[in-house]
mmCIF file of C-alpha atoms in Angstrom:
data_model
loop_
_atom_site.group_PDB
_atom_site.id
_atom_site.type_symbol
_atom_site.label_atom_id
_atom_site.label_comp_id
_atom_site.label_asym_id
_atom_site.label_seq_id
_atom_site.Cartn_x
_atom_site.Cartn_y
_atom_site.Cartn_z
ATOM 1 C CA UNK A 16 43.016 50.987 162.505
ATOM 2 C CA UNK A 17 43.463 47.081 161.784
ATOM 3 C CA UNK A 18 40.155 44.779 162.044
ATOM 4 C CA UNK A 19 40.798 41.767 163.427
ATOM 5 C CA UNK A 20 38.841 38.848 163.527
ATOM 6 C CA UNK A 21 39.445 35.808 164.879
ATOM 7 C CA UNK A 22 38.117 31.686 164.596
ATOM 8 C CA UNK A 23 36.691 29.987 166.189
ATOM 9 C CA UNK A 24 34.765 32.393 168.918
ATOM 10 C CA UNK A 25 34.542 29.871 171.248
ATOM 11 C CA UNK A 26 35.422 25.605 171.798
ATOM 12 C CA UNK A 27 34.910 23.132 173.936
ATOM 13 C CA UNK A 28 37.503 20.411 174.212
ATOM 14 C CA UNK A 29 38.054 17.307 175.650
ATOM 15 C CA UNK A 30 41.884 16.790 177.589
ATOM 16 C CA UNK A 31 44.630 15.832 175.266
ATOM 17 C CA UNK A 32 43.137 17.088 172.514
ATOM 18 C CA UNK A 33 44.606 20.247 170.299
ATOM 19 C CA UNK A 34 42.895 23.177 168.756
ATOM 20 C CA UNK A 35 44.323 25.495 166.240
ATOM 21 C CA UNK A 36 42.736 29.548 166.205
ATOM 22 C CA UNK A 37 43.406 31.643 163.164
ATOM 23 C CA UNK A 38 43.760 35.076 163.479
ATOM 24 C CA UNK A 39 43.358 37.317 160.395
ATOM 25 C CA UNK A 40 44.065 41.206 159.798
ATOM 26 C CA UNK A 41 42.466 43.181 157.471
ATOM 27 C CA UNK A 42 46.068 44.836 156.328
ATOM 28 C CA UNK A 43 49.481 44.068 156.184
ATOM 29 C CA UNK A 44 50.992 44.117 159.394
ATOM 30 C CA UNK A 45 54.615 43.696 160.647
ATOM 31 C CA UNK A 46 53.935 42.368 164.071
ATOM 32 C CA UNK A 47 51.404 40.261 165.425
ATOM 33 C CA UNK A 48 50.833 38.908 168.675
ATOM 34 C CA UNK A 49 49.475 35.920 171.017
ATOM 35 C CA UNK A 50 47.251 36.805 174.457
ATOM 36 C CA UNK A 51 46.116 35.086 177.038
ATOM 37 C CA UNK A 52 43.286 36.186 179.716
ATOM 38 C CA UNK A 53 42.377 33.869 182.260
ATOM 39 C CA UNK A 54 38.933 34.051 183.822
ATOM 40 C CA UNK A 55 38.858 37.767 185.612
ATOM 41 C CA UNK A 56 42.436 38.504 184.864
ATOM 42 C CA UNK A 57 44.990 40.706 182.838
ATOM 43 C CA UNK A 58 45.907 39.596 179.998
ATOM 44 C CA UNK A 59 49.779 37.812 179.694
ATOM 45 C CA UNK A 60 51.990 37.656 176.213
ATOM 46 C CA UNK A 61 52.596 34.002 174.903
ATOM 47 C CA UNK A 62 54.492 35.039 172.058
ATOM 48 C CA UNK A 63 55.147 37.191 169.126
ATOM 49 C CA UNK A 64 54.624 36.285 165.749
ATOM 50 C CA UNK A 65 57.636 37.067 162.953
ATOM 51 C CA UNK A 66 56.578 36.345 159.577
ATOM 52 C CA UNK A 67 59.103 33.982 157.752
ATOM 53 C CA UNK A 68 60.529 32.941 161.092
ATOM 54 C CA UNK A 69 59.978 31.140 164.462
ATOM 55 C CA UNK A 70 57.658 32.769 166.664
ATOM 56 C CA UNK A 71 59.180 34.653 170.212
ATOM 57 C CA UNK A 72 58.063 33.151 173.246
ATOM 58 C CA UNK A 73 57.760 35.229 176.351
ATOM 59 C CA UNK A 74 58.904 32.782 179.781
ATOM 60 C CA UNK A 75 56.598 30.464 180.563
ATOM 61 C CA UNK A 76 55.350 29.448 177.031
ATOM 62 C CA UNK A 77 57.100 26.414 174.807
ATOM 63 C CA UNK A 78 56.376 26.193 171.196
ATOM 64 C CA UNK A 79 55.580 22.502 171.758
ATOM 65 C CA UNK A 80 52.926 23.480 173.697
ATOM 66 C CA UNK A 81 52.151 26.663 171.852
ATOM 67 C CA UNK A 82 52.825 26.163 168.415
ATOM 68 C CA UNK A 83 52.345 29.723 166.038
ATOM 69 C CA UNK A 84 52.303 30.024 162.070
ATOM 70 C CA UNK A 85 52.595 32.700 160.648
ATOM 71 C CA UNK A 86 52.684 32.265 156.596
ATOM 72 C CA UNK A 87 52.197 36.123 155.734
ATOM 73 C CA UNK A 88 51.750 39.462 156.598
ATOM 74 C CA UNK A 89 47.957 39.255 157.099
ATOM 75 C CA UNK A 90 47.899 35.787 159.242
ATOM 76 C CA UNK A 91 48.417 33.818 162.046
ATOM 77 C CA UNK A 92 47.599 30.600 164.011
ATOM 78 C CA UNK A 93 48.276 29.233 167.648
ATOM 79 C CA UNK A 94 47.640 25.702 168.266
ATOM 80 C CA UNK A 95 46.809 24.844 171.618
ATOM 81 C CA UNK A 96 48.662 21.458 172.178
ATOM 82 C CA UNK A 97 47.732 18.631 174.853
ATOM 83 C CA UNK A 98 45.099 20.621 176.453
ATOM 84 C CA UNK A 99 44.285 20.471 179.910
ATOM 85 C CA UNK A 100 41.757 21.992 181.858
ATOM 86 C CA UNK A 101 44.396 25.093 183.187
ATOM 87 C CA UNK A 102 44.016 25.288 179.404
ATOM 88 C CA UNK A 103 40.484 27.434 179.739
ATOM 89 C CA UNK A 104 41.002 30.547 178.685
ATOM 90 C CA UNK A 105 40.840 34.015 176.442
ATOM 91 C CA UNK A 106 43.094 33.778 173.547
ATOM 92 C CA UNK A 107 43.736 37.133 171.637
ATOM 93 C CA UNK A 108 45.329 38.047 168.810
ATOM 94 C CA UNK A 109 46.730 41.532 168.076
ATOM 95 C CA UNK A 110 48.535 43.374 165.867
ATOM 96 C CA UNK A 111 50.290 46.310 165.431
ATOM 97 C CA UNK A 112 49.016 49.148 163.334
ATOM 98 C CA UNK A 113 50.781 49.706 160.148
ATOM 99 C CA UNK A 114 51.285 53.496 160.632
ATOM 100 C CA UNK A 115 50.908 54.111 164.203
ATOM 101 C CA UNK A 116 52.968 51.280 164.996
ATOM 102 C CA UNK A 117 53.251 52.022 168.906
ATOM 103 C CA UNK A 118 49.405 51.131 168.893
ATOM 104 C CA UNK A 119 47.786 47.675 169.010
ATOM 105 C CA UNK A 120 44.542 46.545 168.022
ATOM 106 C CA UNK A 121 42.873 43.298 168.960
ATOM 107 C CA UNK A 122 40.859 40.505 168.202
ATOM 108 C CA UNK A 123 37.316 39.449 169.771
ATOM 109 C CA UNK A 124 39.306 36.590 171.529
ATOM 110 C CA UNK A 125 38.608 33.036 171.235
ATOM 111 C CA UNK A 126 37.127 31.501 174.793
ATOM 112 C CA UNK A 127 38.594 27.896 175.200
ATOM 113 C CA UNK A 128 36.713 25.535 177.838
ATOM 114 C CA UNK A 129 38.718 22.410 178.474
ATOM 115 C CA UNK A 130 36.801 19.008 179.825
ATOM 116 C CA UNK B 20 60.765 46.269 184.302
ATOM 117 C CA UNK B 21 57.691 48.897 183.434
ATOM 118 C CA UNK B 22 54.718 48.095 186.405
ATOM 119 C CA UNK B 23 51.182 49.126 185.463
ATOM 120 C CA UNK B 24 48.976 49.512 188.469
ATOM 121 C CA UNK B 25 45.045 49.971 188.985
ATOM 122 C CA UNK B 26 44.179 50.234 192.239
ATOM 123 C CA UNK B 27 40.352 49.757 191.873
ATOM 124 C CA UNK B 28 39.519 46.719 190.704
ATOM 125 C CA UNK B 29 35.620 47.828 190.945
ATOM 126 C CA UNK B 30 33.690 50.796 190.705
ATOM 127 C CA UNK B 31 29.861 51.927 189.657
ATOM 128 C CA UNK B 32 28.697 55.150 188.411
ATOM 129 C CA UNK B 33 25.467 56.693 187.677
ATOM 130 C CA UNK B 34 23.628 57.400 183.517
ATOM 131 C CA UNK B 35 24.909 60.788 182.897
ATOM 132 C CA UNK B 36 27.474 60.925 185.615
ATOM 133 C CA UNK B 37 31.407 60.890 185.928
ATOM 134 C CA UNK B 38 33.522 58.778 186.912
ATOM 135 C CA UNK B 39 37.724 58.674 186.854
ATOM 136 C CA UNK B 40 39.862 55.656 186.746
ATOM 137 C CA UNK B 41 43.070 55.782 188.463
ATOM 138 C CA UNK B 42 46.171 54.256 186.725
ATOM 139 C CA UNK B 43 50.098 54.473 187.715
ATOM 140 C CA UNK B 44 53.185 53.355 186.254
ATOM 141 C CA UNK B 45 56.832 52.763 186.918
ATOM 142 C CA UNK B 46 59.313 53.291 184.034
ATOM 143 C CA UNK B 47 62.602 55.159 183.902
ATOM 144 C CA UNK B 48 62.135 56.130 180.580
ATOM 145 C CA UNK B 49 61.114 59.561 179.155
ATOM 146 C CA UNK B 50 59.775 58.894 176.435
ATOM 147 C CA UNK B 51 56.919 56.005 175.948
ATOM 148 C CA UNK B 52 52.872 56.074 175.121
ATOM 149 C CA UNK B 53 50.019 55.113 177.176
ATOM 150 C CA UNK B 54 46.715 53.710 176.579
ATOM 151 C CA UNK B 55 43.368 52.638 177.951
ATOM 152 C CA UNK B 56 41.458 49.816 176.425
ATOM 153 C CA UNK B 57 37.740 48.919 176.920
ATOM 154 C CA UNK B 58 36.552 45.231 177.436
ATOM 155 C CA UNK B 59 33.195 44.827 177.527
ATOM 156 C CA UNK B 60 31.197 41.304 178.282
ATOM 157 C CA UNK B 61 31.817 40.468 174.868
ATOM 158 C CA UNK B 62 35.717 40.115 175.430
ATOM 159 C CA UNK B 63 36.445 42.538 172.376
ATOM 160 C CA UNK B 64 39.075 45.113 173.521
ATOM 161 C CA UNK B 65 38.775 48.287 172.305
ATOM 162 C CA UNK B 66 41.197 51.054 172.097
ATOM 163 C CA UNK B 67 39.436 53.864 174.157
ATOM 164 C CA UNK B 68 42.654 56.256 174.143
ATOM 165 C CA UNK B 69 46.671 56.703 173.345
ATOM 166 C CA UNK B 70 49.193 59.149 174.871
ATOM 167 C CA UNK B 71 52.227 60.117 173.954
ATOM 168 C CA UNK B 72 54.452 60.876 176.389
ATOM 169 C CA UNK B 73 56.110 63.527 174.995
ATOM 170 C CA UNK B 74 52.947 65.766 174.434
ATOM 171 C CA UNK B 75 51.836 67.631 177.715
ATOM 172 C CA UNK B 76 48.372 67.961 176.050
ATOM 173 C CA UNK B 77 46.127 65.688 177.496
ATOM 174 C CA UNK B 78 44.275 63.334 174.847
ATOM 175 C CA UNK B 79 40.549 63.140 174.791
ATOM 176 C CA UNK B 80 38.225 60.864 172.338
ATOM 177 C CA UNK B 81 34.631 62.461 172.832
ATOM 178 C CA UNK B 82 33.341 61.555 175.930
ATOM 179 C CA UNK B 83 36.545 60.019 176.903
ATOM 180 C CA UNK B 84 39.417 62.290 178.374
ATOM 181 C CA UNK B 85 42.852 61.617 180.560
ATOM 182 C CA UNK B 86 44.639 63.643 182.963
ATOM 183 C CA UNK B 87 48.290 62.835 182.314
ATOM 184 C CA UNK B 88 50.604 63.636 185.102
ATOM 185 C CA UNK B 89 54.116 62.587 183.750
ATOM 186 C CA UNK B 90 56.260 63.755 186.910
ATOM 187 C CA UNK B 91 54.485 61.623 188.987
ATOM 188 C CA UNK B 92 53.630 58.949 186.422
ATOM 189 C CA UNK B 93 49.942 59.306 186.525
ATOM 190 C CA UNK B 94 47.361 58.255 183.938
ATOM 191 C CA UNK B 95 43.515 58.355 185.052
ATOM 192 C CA UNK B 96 40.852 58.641 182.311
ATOM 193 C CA UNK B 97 37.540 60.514 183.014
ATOM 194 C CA UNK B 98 34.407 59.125 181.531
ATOM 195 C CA UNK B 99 31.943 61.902 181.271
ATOM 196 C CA UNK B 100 27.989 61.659 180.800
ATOM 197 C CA UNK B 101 28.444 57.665 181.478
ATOM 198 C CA UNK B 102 26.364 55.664 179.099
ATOM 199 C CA UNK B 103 24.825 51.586 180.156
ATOM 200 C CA UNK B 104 27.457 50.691 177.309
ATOM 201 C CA UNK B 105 30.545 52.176 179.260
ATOM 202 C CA UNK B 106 30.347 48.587 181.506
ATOM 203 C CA UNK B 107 32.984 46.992 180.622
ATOM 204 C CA UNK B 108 36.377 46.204 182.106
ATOM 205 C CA UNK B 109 38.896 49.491 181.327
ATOM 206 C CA UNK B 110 42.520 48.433 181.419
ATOM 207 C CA UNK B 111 45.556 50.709 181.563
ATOM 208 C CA UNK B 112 48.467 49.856 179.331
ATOM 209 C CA UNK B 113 52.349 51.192 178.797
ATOM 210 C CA UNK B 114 54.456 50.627 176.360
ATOM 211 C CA UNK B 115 58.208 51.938 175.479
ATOM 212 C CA UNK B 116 59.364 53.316 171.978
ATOM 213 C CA UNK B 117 60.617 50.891 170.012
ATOM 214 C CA UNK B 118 59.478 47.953 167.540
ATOM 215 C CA UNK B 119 61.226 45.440 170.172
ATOM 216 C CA UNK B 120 59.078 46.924 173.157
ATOM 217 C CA UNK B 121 55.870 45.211 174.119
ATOM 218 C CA UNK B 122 52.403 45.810 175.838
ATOM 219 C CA UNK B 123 52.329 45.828 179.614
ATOM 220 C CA UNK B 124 48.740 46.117 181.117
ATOM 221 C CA UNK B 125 47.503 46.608 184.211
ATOM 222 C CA UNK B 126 45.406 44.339 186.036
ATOM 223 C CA UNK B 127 41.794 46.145 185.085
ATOM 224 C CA UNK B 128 39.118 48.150 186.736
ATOM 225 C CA UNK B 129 35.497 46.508 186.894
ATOM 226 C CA UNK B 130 33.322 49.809 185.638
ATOM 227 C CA UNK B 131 29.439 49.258 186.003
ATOM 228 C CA UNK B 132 27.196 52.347 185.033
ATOM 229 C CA UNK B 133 23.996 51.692 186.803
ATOM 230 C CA UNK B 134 20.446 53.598 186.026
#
């Protein structure tokens, strides 16, 4: 299985500021992903990550908003632009193992707190 | 669209007792896998289990077990001889075949194994 680790753990931010989280997997992976959980909820795609290309959003997520990098097979980022405090949240990254690629594996999540 | 539903958001079980987690879907499609991930109150989710669709044996992972009922699109995992590091939230996941196919979760049980 992929380990995944994720930085930082945990931010506090003041409004209109951005942060960036990296997100780095132990192997090469083809397809990486962007969660969110809000406080006592599910968790909801922002977007997938294609390496060498623009990132896919799922509805309700702009890439000016949610900017993603992903340089190689073994990274990402997702920059959290203009926060606000609907901002708070749970973001995971996950990834898709490299041989049982039906299964994902995820991050220990990065908890945002927005001023 | 695939629909993931968990219709106990809470529940509490003894040490040493069991306790089964109910979990439904909605999908046309014959063939697909199905998981259940473990969140504990450190936000890491952890695969707990996979099934395949197509394979009428029921998975189990130690302690961890499910009773897959494809016709009527059941999934419930049993948790046998509960341990204090079972609490966590357990959500129930579905995903299609194919790369393009994504995650869709449920929205979570709240599991609490008391003494």
């Amino acid at each position: 299985s992929a380990v995944i680790s994720q930085k930082p753990s945990r931010d506090i931010c003041q409004r209109g500021t951005s942060l960036t989280i990296q997100c780095q997997v132990d192997s090469q992976v083809t397809m990486m992903f962007w969660y969110r959980q809000q406080p006592g909820q599910s968790l909801t795609l922002i977007a997938t990550a294609n390496q060498g290309s623009e990132a896919t959003y799922e509805s309700g997520f702009v890439i000016d908003k949610f900017p993603i990098s992903r340089p190689n097979l073994t990274f990402s980022t997702l920059t959290v632009s203009n926060m606000s405090p609907e901002d708070s949240s749970i973001y995971l990254c996950s990834a898709r193992d490299r041989v049982r690629t039906d299964t994902q594996y995820f991050g220990p999540g990065t908890r945002l707190t927005v001023l | 669209a695939q629909t993931v539903t968990q219709s106990q958001p809470e529940m509490s079980v003894q040490e040493a007792e069991t306790v089964t987690l109910s979990c439904t879907y909605d999908t046309s499609e014959n063939n697909y896998y199905l998981f259940w991930y473990k969140q504990p109150p450190s936000r890491q989710m952890i695969l707990v289990i996979r099934q395949e669709a197509y394979k009428q044996q029921n998975a189990t992972e130690n302690r961890f077990s499910v009773n897959f009922q494809k016709a009527a699109k059941s999934f419930s995992l049993k948790i046998s001889d509960s341990q204090l590091g079972d609490t966590a939230m357990y959500f129930c996941a579905f995903k299609n075949t194919g790369t393009a196919s994504k995650l869709t979760f449920g929205t979570g049980t709240r599991l609490q194994v008391t003494l």
